Coordinates of C-alpha atoms in Angstrom, one line a residue:
X209 CA -14.5 13.0 -12.6
X210 CA -12.9 9.6 -13.4
X211 CA -15.3 9.3 -16.3
X212 CA -12.9 10.7 -18.9
X213 CA -10.0 8.7 -17.6
X214 CA -12.0 5.4 -17.7
X215 CA -13.4 6.0 -21.2
X216 CA -9.9 6.8 -22.5
X217 CA -7.9 4.2 -20.7
X218 CA -10.0 1.5 -19.1
X219 CA -12.7 0.6 -21.6
X220 CA -13.6 -1.9 -23.0
X221 CA -11.4 -3.7 -20.5
X222 CA -9.2 -2.6 -17.6
X223 CA -5.7 -1.6 -18.5
X224 CA -3.5 -1.4 -15.5
X225 CA 0.2 -0.9 -14.8
X226 CA 1.6 -4.3 -13.8
X227 CA 4.9 -5.1 -12.4
X228 CA 6.7 -8.3 -11.3
X229 CA 5.0 -10.3 -8.7
X230 CA 7.9 -11.3 -6.6
X231 CA 9.4 -8.5 -4.7
X232 CA 12.6 -9.0 -2.7
X233 CA 14.0 -5.4 -2.9
X234 CA 13.2 -1.9 -3.8
X235 CA 15.1 -2.5 -7.0
X236 CA 12.7 -5.3 -7.9
X237 CA 9.8 -3.1 -7.1
X238 CA 10.9 -0.3 -9.4
X239 CA 13.2 -1.5 -12.2
X240 CA 10.8 -3.7 -14.1
X241 CA 9.1 -1.6 -16.7
X242 CA 5.4 -1.2 -16.1
X243 CA 3.5 -2.8 -19.0
X244 CA 0.0 -2.3 -20.3
X245 CA -1.8 -5.5 -19.6
X246 CA -5.4 -6.4 -20.3
X247 CA -6.9 -7.6 -17.1
X248 CA -10.0 -9.7 -17.6
X249 CA -11.8 -12.5 -15.8
X250 CA -9.1 -15.0 -16.8
X251 CA -6.4 -13.0 -15.0
X252 CA -7.4 -13.4 -11.4
X253 CA -6.2 -16.9 -10.8
X254 CA -3.1 -16.8 -8.5
X255 CA -1.6 -15.1 -5.5
X256 CA 1.0 -13.7 -7.9
X257 CA -1.7 -12.0 -10.0
X258 CA -3.0 -10.2 -6.9
X259 CA 0.5 -9.2 -5.8
X260 CA 1.1 -7.9 -9.3
X261 CA -1.9 -5.7 -9.2
X262 CA -1.3 -4.4 -5.7
X263 CA 2.2 -3.3 -6.6
X264 CA 0.8 -1.7 -9.7
X265 CA -1.4 0.5 -7.4
X266 CA 1.7 1.6 -5.5
X267 CA 3.5 2.2 -8.8
X268 CA 0.7 4.5 -9.9
X269 CA 1.3 6.7 -6.9
X270 CA 4.7 7.4 -8.4
X271 CA 3.0 9.2 -11.3
X272 CA 4.5 12.5 -12.2
X273 CA 1.0 14.0 -12.2
X274 CA 0.5 13.0 -8.6
X275 CA 4.0 14.3 -7.6
X276 CA 3.3 17.6 -9.5
X277 CA 0.0 18.1 -7.6
X278 CA 1.6 17.3 -4.2
X279 CA 3.9 20.2 -4.9
X280 CA 1.5 22.7 -6.6
X281 CA -1.5 21.9 -4.5
X282 CA 0.3 21.7 -1.2
X283 CA 3.2 24.2 -1.4
X284 CA 3.0 26.5 -4.4
X285 CA -0.4 28.0 -3.5
X286 CA 1.1 28.9 -0.1
X287 CA 3.7 31.5 0.9
X288 CA 6.6 29.1 0.4
X289 CA 7.1 29.1 -3.4
X290 CA 7.1 31.5 -6.3
X291 CA 7.6 30.8 -10.0
X292 CA 11.0 31.5 -11.4
X293 CA 10.7 34.9 -12.9
X294 CA 12.2 33.9 -16.3
X295 CA 10.1 30.7 -16.6
X296 CA 7.0 31.1 -18.8
X297 CA 3.9 29.5 -17.5
X298 CA 0.5 31.1 -17.8
X299 CA -1.0 28.4 -15.7
X300 CA 1.3 29.0 -12.8
X301 CA 0.9 32.7 -13.1
X302 CA -2.8 32.4 -12.9
X303 CA -2.6 30.2 -9.8
X304 CA -0.3 32.8 -8.1
X305 CA -2.8 35.5 -8.9
X306 CA -5.8 33.4 -7.7
X307 CA -7.1 33.2 -11.3
X308 CA -8.0 29.5 -10.9
X309 CA -9.6 28.9 -14.2
X310 CA -11.6 25.7 -14.9
X311 CA -9.4 25.2 -17.9
X312 CA -6.1 25.1 -15.9
X313 CA -4.4 21.7 -16.2
X314 CA -3.4 21.6 -12.6
X315 CA -7.1 21.2 -11.8
X316 CA -7.0 17.6 -13.1
X317 CA -7.8 14.9 -10.6
X318 CA -7.5 12.0 -13.0
X319 CA -4.2 10.7 -11.6
X320 CA -5.8 10.2 -8.1
X321 CA -8.9 8.6 -9.5
X322 CA -6.7 6.2 -11.5
X323 CA -5.2 5.0 -8.2
X324 CA -8.6 4.8 -6.6
X325 CA -10.0 2.8 -9.5
X326 CA -7.0 0.4 -9.4
X327 CA -7.5 -0.1 -5.7
X328 CA -11.2 -0.8 -6.3
X329 CA -10.3 -3.3 -9.0
X330 CA -8.1 -5.2 -6.6
X331 CA -10.8 -5.1 -3.9
X332 CA -13.4 -6.4 -6.3
X333 CA -11.4 -9.3 -7.7
X334 CA -9.0 -10.4 -5.0
X335 CA -11.6 -12.4 -3.0
X336 CA -12.3 -14.7 -5.9
X337 CA -8.6 -15.7 -6.1
X338 CA -8.9 -17.5 -2.7
X339 CA -11.1 -20.1 -4.5
X340 CA -8.6 -20.5 -7.3
X341 CA -5.2 -20.6 -5.4
X342 CA -4.9 -22.2 -2.0
X343 CA -1.7 -20.3 -1.5
X344 CA -3.7 -17.1 -1.4
X345 CA -5.2 -17.4 2.1
X346 CA -7.7 -15.4 4.0
X347 CA -4.9 -13.7 5.9
X348 CA -3.2 -12.8 2.6
X349 CA -6.5 -11.3 1.3
X350 CA -7.1 -9.3 4.5
X351 CA -3.6 -7.8 4.2
X352 CA -4.1 -6.9 0.6
X353 CA -7.6 -5.5 1.4
X354 CA -6.1 -3.3 4.2
X355 CA -3.5 -1.8 1.9
X356 CA -6.0 -1.0 -0.8
X357 CA -8.4 0.6 1.6
X358 CA -5.6 2.7 3.1
X359 CA -4.2 3.8 -0.3
X360 CA -7.6 4.6 -1.6
X361 CA -8.3 6.7 1.5
X362 CA -5.1 8.7 1.1
X363 CA -6.1 9.6 -2.4
X364 CA -9.6 10.7 -1.3
X365 CA -8.1 12.8 1.4
X366 CA -5.9 14.6 -1.1
X367 CA -9.0 15.2 -3.2
X368 CA -11.1 16.5 -0.3
X369 CA -8.4 19.0 0.7
X370 CA -8.0 20.2 -2.9
X371 CA -11.6 20.3 -4.1
X372 CA -13.8 19.8 -1.0
X373 CA -16.8 18.2 -2.7
X374 CA -15.7 15.2 -4.8
X375 CA -17.3 12.1 -6.3
X376 CA -16.9 9.1 -4.0
X377 CA -17.1 5.5 -5.2
X378 CA -16.0 2.1 -4.1
X379 CA -17.0 0.6 -7.4
X380 CA -14.4 -0.6 -9.9
X381 CA -14.9 0.6 -13.5
X382 CA -13.8 -2.1 -15.9
X383 CA -15.8 -1.6 -19.1
X384 CA -17.7 1.2 -20.8
X385 CA -21.1 -0.4 -20.2
X386 CA -21.1 0.7 -16.6
X387 CA -22.7 3.9 -15.4
X388 CA -19.8 6.2 -14.7
X389 CA -21.7 9.4 -13.8
X390 CA -21.4 10.1 -10.1
X391 CA -22.3 13.3 -8.3
X392 CA -20.1 14.9 -5.6
X393 CA -20.3 14.0 -2.0
X394 CA -19.9 16.4 0.9
X395 CA -16.6 16.4 3.0
X396 CA -18.6 14.8 5.9
X397 CA -19.5 11.8 3.8
X398 CA -16.1 11.2 2.2
X399 CA -14.0 11.8 5.4
X400 CA -16.2 9.5 7.5
X401 CA -16.0 6.8 4.8
X402 CA -12.2 7.1 4.8
X403 CA -12.1 6.8 8.6
X404 CA -14.3 3.7 8.5
X405 CA -12.1 2.1 5.9
X406 CA -9.0 3.0 7.8
X407 CA -10.3 1.6 11.0
X408 CA -10.9 -1.7 9.1
X409 CA -7.5 -1.5 7.5
X410 CA -5.8 -0.9 10.8
X411 CA -7.0 -4.4 12.0
X412 CA -5.2 -6.3 9.3
X413 CA -2.4 -4.0 7.9
X414 CA 1.1 -5.2 8.3
X415 CA 2.7 -4.0 11.5
X416 CA 5.4 -1.3 11.0
X417 CA 8.8 -2.9 11.1
X418 CA 7.5 -6.3 10.3
X419 CA 9.8 -6.5 7.2
X420 CA 12.9 -6.3 9.4
X421 CA 15.3 -3.5 10.4
X422 CA 16.4 -1.4 7.5
X423 CA 14.0 -2.8 4.9
X424 CA 12.5 -0.2 2.6
X425 CA 9.1 -1.8 2.7
X426 CA 8.7 -0.6 6.3
X427 CA 8.0 2.9 4.9
X428 CA 7.5 2.1 1.2
X429 CA 4.2 0.3 1.8
X430 CA 1.1 1.2 3.8
X431 CA 1.8 -0.1 7.3
X432 CA 0.1 0.3 10.6
X433 CA 2.1 3.5 11.4
X434 CA 1.1 5.0 8.0
X435 CA -2.5 4.1 8.5
X436 CA -2.5 5.6 12.0
X437 CA -0.8 8.8 10.7
X438 CA -3.4 9.2 8.0
X439 CA -6.3 8.6 10.5
X440 CA -4.8 11.3 12.7
X441 CA -4.4 13.7 9.8
X442 CA -8.0 13.2 8.7
X443 CA -9.3 13.8 12.3
X444 CA -7.1 16.9 12.6
X445 CA -8.6 18.2 9.3
X446 CA -12.2 17.5 10.3
X447 CA -11.6 19.0 13.7
X448 CA -10.5 22.3 12.1
X449 CA -13.6 22.5 10.0
X450 CA -16.0 21.5 12.7
X451 CA -14.2 22.7 15.9
X452 CA -14.7 19.3 17.3
X453 CA -12.8 18.6 20.6
X454 CA -13.5 14.9 20.1
X455 CA -11.8 14.8 16.8
X456 CA -8.8 16.7 18.2
X457 CA -8.6 14.0 20.9
X458 CA -8.8 11.2 18.3
X459 CA -6.0 12.8 16.4
X460 CA -3.8 12.7 19.5
X461 CA -4.8 9.1 20.2
X462 CA -3.6 7.9 16.8
X463 CA -0.4 10.0 16.8
X464 CA 0.5 8.5 20.2
X465 CA 0.1 5.1 18.6
X466 CA 2.7 6.0 16.0
X467 CA 5.1 7.5 18.6
X468 CA 4.8 4.5 20.8
X469 CA 5.4 2.1 17.9
X470 CA 8.4 4.1 16.7
X471 CA 9.8 4.2 20.2
X472 CA 9.4 0.4 20.7
X473 CA 10.9 -0.4 17.3
X474 CA 13.9 1.8 18.0
X475 CA 14.7 0.4 21.4
X476 CA 14.3 -3.2 20.1
X477 CA 16.6 -2.6 17.1
X478 CA 19.6 -0.7 18.6
X479 CA 22.3 -2.7 20.3
X480 CA 22.4 -1.7 24.0
X481 CA 19.0 0.0 23.8
X482 CA 18.3 3.6 23.2
X483 CA 21.2 5.5 21.7
X484 CA 19.7 9.0 21.7
X485 CA 21.4 11.7 23.8
X486 CA 18.5 12.4 26.1
X487 CA 17.5 9.9 28.7
X488 CA 13.8 9.0 28.5
X489 CA 13.6 10.4 24.9
X490 CA 10.6 8.9 23.1
X491 CA 11.3 10.3 19.7
X492 CA 15.0 9.4 18.9
X493 CA 15.3 12.2 16.4
X494 CA 18.6 12.4 14.6
X495 CA 20.9 15.3 15.4
X496 CA 20.3 18.4 13.3
X497 CA 23.8 18.2 11.8
X498 CA 23.0 14.9 10.1
X499 CA 19.1 14.9 9.9
X500 CA 19.0 16.3 6.4
X501 CA 21.5 13.7 5.2
X502 CA 19.5 10.9 6.7
X503 CA 16.1 12.1 5.6
X504 CA 16.7 13.6 2.2
X505 CA 20.0 12.5 0.8
X506 CA 19.8 10.8 -2.6
X507 CA 21.8 7.9 -1.3
X508 CA 19.7 7.5 1.9
X509 CA 16.0 8.1 2.4
X510 CA 13.7 5.7 4.3
X511 CA 15.2 7.1 7.6
X512 CA 14.1 5.8 10.9
X513 CA 12.0 8.9 11.5
X514 CA 10.1 8.3 8.3
X515 CA 6.6 6.7 8.2
X516 CA 5.6 6.7 4.5
X517 CA 7.7 7.5 1.4
X518 CA 7.1 7.0 -2.3
X519 CA 10.0 5.0 -3.6
X520 CA 12.1 6.1 -6.6
X521 CA 15.2 4.3 -7.8
X522 CA 16.4 6.8 -10.4
X523 CA 16.3 4.5 -13.3
X524 CA 12.9 3.5 -14.6
X525 CA 11.2 5.6 -12.0
X526 CA 13.1 8.9 -11.7
X527 CA 11.4 11.6 -9.7
X528 CA 11.6 13.9 -12.7
X529 CA 8.7 16.1 -11.4
X530 CA 10.5 16.9 -8.2
X531 CA 13.7 17.5 -10.2
X532 CA 12.0 19.9 -12.6
X533 CA 10.2 21.9 -10.0
X534 CA 13.0 22.2 -7.4
X535 CA 16.3 21.4 -9.1
X536 CA 16.6 21.8 -12.9
X537 CA 14.0 22.0 -15.6
X538 CA 14.0 20.8 -19.2
X539 CA 15.2 17.5 -20.7
X540 CA 18.3 15.4 -20.0
X541 CA 20.0 16.6 -23.2
X542 CA 19.1 20.3 -23.1
X543 CA 18.0 21.3 -19.6
X544 CA 17.8 24.6 -17.9
X545 CA 20.2 25.4 -15.1
X546 CA 17.4 26.5 -12.8
X547 CA 14.2 25.0 -11.5
X548 CA 10.6 26.0 -12.3
X549 CA 9.8 27.0 -8.7
X550 CA 11.9 29.0 -6.2
X551 CA 11.7 29.6 -2.5
X552 CA 10.1 33.0 -1.7
X553 CA 12.0 35.8 0.1
X554 CA 10.5 34.9 3.4
X555 CA 13.3 32.3 3.7
X556 CA 16.2 34.6 3.0
X557 CA 17.0 36.0 6.5
X558 CA 15.9 35.6 10.1
X559 CA 13.6 37.8 12.2
X560 CA 12.8 38.1 15.9
X561 CA 9.0 38.0 15.2
X562 CA 9.0 34.8 13.0
X563 CA 6.5 33.1 15.3
X564 CA 4.1 36.0 15.5
X565 CA 1.1 37.3 13.5
X566 CA 3.3 40.0 12.0
X567 CA 5.9 37.6 10.8
X568 CA 7.5 38.4 7.4
X569 CA 10.3 35.7 7.7
X570 CA 10.3 32.0 8.5
X571 CA 13.4 31.6 10.8
X572 CA 14.1 32.9 14.3
X573 CA 17.8 32.0 14.4
X574 CA 20.9 31.5 12.3
X575 CA 21.8 28.7 14.7
X576 CA 19.1 26.6 13.0
X577 CA 20.5 24.0 10.6
X578 CA 17.3 24.3 8.6
X579 CA 18.0 27.9 7.8
X580 CA 21.1 26.8 5.9
X581 CA 19.9 23.5 4.5
X582 CA 16.4 24.2 3.3
X583 CA 17.4 26.9 0.8
X584 CA 20.5 28.1 -1.1
X585 CA 22.0 31.6 -0.9
X586 CA 20.4 32.5 2.5
X587 CA 21.4 35.4 4.7
X588 CA 20.9 37.7 1.8
X589 CA 18.4 40.4 2.6
X590 CA 18.1 41.5 -1.0
X591 CA 17.2 38.1 -2.4
X592 CA 13.7 37.9 -3.8
X593 CA 13.9 34.3 -5.1
X594 CA 16.1 31.5 -3.8
X595 CA 16.7 28.0 -5.0
X596 CA 15.3 25.1 -3.0
X597 CA 18.0 23.0 -1.5
X598 CA 16.1 20.4 0.5
X599 CA 15.6 17.1 -1.3
X600 CA 17.7 18.0 -4.4
X601 CA 21.2 18.8 -3.2
X602 CA 24.1 16.4 -3.4
X603 CA 25.2 17.4 0.1
X604 CA 24.1 19.2 3.3
X605 CA 25.9 21.6 5.7
X606 CA 26.9 19.8 8.9
X607 CA 28.7 22.6 10.6
X608 CA 27.1 26.1 11.0
X609 CA 29.3 27.5 13.8
X610 CA 31.2 29.8 11.5
X611 CA 28.6 30.3 8.8
X612 CA 28.0 33.9 7.5
X613 CA 26.6 33.2 4.1
X614 CA 24.7 30.3 2.6
X615 CA 26.0 28.0 -0.1
X616 CA 25.3 29.0 -3.7
X617 CA 23.5 26.5 -5.9
X618 CA 25.7 24.3 -8.2
X619 CA 24.2 21.9 -10.7
X620 CA 26.4 19.0 -9.7
X621 CA 23.7 16.4 -9.3
X622 CA 23.2 14.2 -12.4
X623 CA 20.1 15.1 -14.4
X624 CA 19.4 11.5 -15.3
X625 CA 18.7 8.8 -12.7
X626 CA 17.1 11.3 -10.3
X627 CA 16.5 9.0 -7.4
X628 CA 14.7 11.0 -4.7
X629 CA 11.9 9.6 -2.6
X630 CA 8.9 11.8 -1.6
X631 CA 8.0 11.7 2.0
X632 CA 4.3 11.6 2.8
X633 CA 4.6 11.3 6.6
X634 CA 7.5 11.5 9.0
X635 CA 7.7 11.6 12.8
X636 CA 8.2 15.3 13.3
X637 CA 5.2 16.0 11.1
X638 CA 3.1 14.0 13.6
X639 CA 4.7 15.5 16.6
X640 CA 3.7 19.0 15.4
X641 CA 0.2 17.7 14.4
X642 CA -0.1 16.6 18.1
X643 CA 1.1 20.0 19.3
X644 CA -1.6 21.6 17.1
X645 CA -4.3 19.4 18.5
X646 CA -3.2 20.0 22.1
X647 CA -3.2 23.8 21.6
X648 CA -6.8 23.6 20.3
X649 CA -7.8 21.5 23.3
X650 CA -6.6 24.1 25.7
X651 CA -9.6 25.5 27.4
X652 CA -8.3 29.1 27.5
X653 CA -5.1 31.0 28.1
X654 CA -4.9 29.8 31.7
X655 CA -4.7 26.1 30.6
X656 CA -1.0 26.1 31.0
X657 CA -0.8 22.3 31.3
X658 CA -2.1 21.7 27.8
X659 CA -0.2 24.6 26.3
X660 CA 3.0 23.4 28.0
X661 CA 2.5 19.9 26.4
X662 CA 2.2 21.5 23.0
X663 CA 5.2 23.7 23.6
X664 CA 7.4 20.8 24.7
X665 CA 6.7 19.0 21.4
X666 CA 7.5 22.1 19.4
X667 CA 10.6 22.6 21.5
X668 CA 11.8 19.0 20.8
X669 CA 11.5 19.5 17.1
X670 CA 13.1 22.9 17.1
X671 CA 15.9 22.1 19.5
X672 CA 17.1 19.1 17.5
X673 CA 17.8 21.5 14.5
X674 CA 19.6 24.0 16.6
X675 CA 23.4 24.1 16.9
X676 CA 24.4 22.4 20.2
X677 CA 25.9 25.5 21.9
X678 CA 23.0 27.8 20.8
X679 CA 21.4 29.8 23.6
X680 CA 18.6 31.4 21.5
X681 CA 16.2 28.4 21.8
X682 CA 12.4 28.7 22.4
X683 CA 11.2 29.7 25.8
X684 CA 7.7 28.8 27.1
X685 CA 7.1 32.2 28.7
X686 CA 7.3 33.9 25.3
X687 CA 4.1 32.1 24.3
X688 CA 1.7 32.8 27.1
X689 CA -1.6 32.6 25.2
X690 CA -3.4 30.0 23.2
X691 CA -3.2 32.3 20.1
X692 CA 0.6 32.6 20.6
X693 CA 1.0 28.9 20.8
X694 CA -1.1 28.3 17.7
X695 CA 1.1 30.7 15.7
X696 CA 4.3 29.0 17.1
X697 CA 3.1 25.6 16.0
X698 CA 2.2 26.9 12.5
X699 CA 5.6 28.6 12.2
X700 CA 7.5 25.5 13.4
X701 CA 5.7 23.4 10.9
X702 CA 6.9 25.6 8.1
X703 CA 10.5 25.6 9.3
X704 CA 10.4 21.8 9.6
X705 CA 8.2 20.8 6.6
X706 CA 8.7 23.5 4.0
X707 CA 8.5 22.4 0.4
X708 CA 7.1 19.0 1.4
X709 CA 3.5 19.7 0.2
X710 CA 2.1 20.6 3.7
X711 CA 2.0 24.4 4.0
X712 CA -1.2 25.2 2.1
X713 CA -3.2 22.6 4.0
X714 CA -1.7 23.9 7.3
X715 CA -2.9 27.3 6.4
X716 CA -6.4 26.0 5.4
X717 CA -6.7 24.3 8.8
X718 CA -5.5 27.5 10.5
X719 CA -8.2 29.5 8.7
X720 CA -11.0 27.0 9.3
X721 CA -10.3 27.1 13.1
X722 CA -11.2 30.8 13.0
X723 CA -14.2 30.6 10.7
X724 CA -17.8 30.3 11.7
X725 CA -20.7 28.9 9.7
X726 CA -18.7 26.1 8.0
X727 CA -21.0 23.2 7.2
X728 CA -19.2 20.0 6.1
X729 CA -22.5 18.3 5.4
X730 CA -23.4 20.8 2.8
X731 CA -21.8 21.2 -0.7
X732 CA -20.5 24.5 -1.8
X733 CA -22.7 24.6 -4.9
X734 CA -25.9 24.2 -2.7
X735 CA -25.6 27.6 -1.1
X736 CA -24.9 31.2 -2.3
X737 CA -23.2 32.5 0.9
X738 CA -20.0 31.2 2.5
X739 CA -17.9 31.8 5.6
X740 CA -15.2 34.4 5.2
X741 CA -11.6 33.4 5.4
X742 CA -9.5 34.2 8.4
X743 CA -7.7 37.5 7.8
X744 CA -4.5 36.3 9.4
X745 CA -4.3 33.4 6.9
X746 CA -4.5 35.9 4.1
X747 CA -1.6 37.9 5.6
X748 CA 0.6 34.8 5.6
X749 CA -0.3 33.8 2.1
X750 CA 0.4 37.3 0.6
X751 CA 3.6 37.9 2.4
X752 CA 5.6 36.3 -0.4
X753 CA 4.4 39.2 -2.7
X754 CA 5.5 42.0 -0.4
X755 CA 3.3 44.9 0.6
X756 CA 0.8 46.4 -1.8
X757 CA 0.3 45.5 -5.4
X758 CA -0.2 41.8 -6.2
X759 CA -0.5 40.8 -2.6
X760 CA -3.4 43.2 -2.0
X761 CA -5.1 41.9 -5.1
X762 CA -4.8 38.3 -4.0
X763 CA -6.1 39.1 -0.6
X764 CA -9.1 41.0 -2.1
X765 CA -10.0 38.1 -4.3
X766 CA -10.0 35.4 -1.6
X767 CA -13.2 36.4 0.0
X768 CA -14.8 33.2 1.2
X769 CA -14.4 29.4 1.7
X770 CA -14.8 28.3 -2.0
X771 CA -11.6 30.2 -2.8
X772 CA -9.6 27.7 -0.7
X773 CA -10.4 25.1 -3.3
X774 CA -9.7 24.4 -7.0
X775 CA -12.4 24.5 -9.6
X776 CA -13.3 21.3 -11.3
X777 CA -11.6 20.9 -14.6
X778 CA -13.9 22.2 -17.4
X779 CA -13.6 19.0 -19.5
X780 CA -14.9 16.9 -16.5
X781 CA -18.0 19.0 -16.1
X782 CA -18.8 18.5 -19.8
X783 CA -18.5 14.8 -19.6
X784 CA -20.4 14.3 -16.3
X785 CA -23.5 16.4 -16.1
X786 CA -23.9 15.5 -12.4
X787 CA -20.9 17.6 -11.4
X788 CA -21.5 21.0 -9.9
X789 CA -18.7 23.5 -10.4
X790 CA -17.2 25.4 -7.5
X791 CA -19.6 28.3 -7.6
X792 CA -17.0 31.1 -7.5
X793 CA -15.2 30.1 -10.6
X794 CA -16.4 30.8 -14.2
X795 CA -14.6 30.5 -17.5
X796 CA -13.4 34.0 -18.5
X797 CA -10.1 35.7 -19.1
X798 CA -9.7 35.8 -15.3
X799 CA -11.5 34.4 -12.4
X800 CA -14.8 36.1 -11.6
X801 CA -17.3 35.8 -8.8
X802 CA -20.9 34.7 -9.6

């Protein structure tokens, strides 16, 4: 739990990363070195003190430990990524083989609980500043409170998706005299608490776009769009576990809020009104030929489509974790020419059945800009491992009309000053989340109205990435059943969001929708029998291994719900006697079942 972190770092007084209080640019936010500062009762006196601590909470989200888990928890466990064959890591090898040992370092949740505790500290002390500094008004406090509630909820949502049953606290831990032993709560408790906090945050959070056109803070801070996106994500997750039509409808409601807000901001901030190529377009997505540059270029980021991004400036806050895992590994003086993780062979070529249950590839068409820009060296049937291109290249392909082979990776990007934001939410992510919810709300295969709405969203996302003259676009008549549409949405999310830490959680929702007997009110350790995983999910997960061998072994091991989640790190269970280990994991040479 957070016990170990608190005893090591926060007792006898809170030590928190603090940065400059006055923020006028992203440079200000990131270039001041974070300093260890003792925060006691004599600190909380001014509005500047509160701002300093709030920005320290955001800064703690830039932690390499959090970025590492966003990649490993959300992408590496899925079919998207494999470990570079020549790279030695027993921990990554064990994860790939579903030997998720309690001693594995990737199990640590300390970085997320650090952010949670920092948020709780601000929530605990900020009210008292109103009595000390008249410049810190009730309105200022409510804005701060909303951001901390939202940031804390995001961290808890990551933890629920990774561990399921987690300790939940709103108490700040500031000295070692406090009782720091907390038992786990069920997903039902934690998710509802997050939804309650986010509903409160939405009332007071800064409106998206309030900082002015082009200001990084519109996507660098928690805003109303980010809060609504997170609410929708949580409802979609809970709906998958409980099969709740009400939760699916709630997800759509909050997604529509974001879409409407984005549409309004776009039309108000472009001279002459809407500049998109399609009349009546609500989404204003950039053309596929430039979308990668606008979304992921090292010199861009914070695109109009974006909703929430963690901000890196490449100096004091380089995104070295993303760099090591996707671009180059090592140190700035003696680094390897390859990354730790590689794209699996499912990205190397196209296949006609890419949207079906039998899919062994990701892409349907070579007219898709994403085929050429997500990964290097594509269109090579023999390639087993390919380097990730998205988010790490110095340039993207803008003309695919004459392409026959993909670009080969060159290490032209500087190893130092690796400025690359990490996108938490963007518009196409939410559009496809809505398509997922609409599909599940379809009453049956004859509900063509609902299925058509879902298809239209997928088609909008897909078509923007297709070369303008392409004729091999999606056709509604090819997806005549609810099951077909569900697979289409899942496949399109992988094409659009690969390597962004989404895929494993997408697959978990997919499996939950086809599982019976899931009880979110009950903790895993309180029962000895669990629902079985959906067989189709296992087919998707294991396709990166090929047929037979390791893939069959992985499929055999993942027999029930607990295998979707990580074990609690062994050191945490030793410190906190109230924690109950994920019951299918025990400490041996390899994972065993109780």
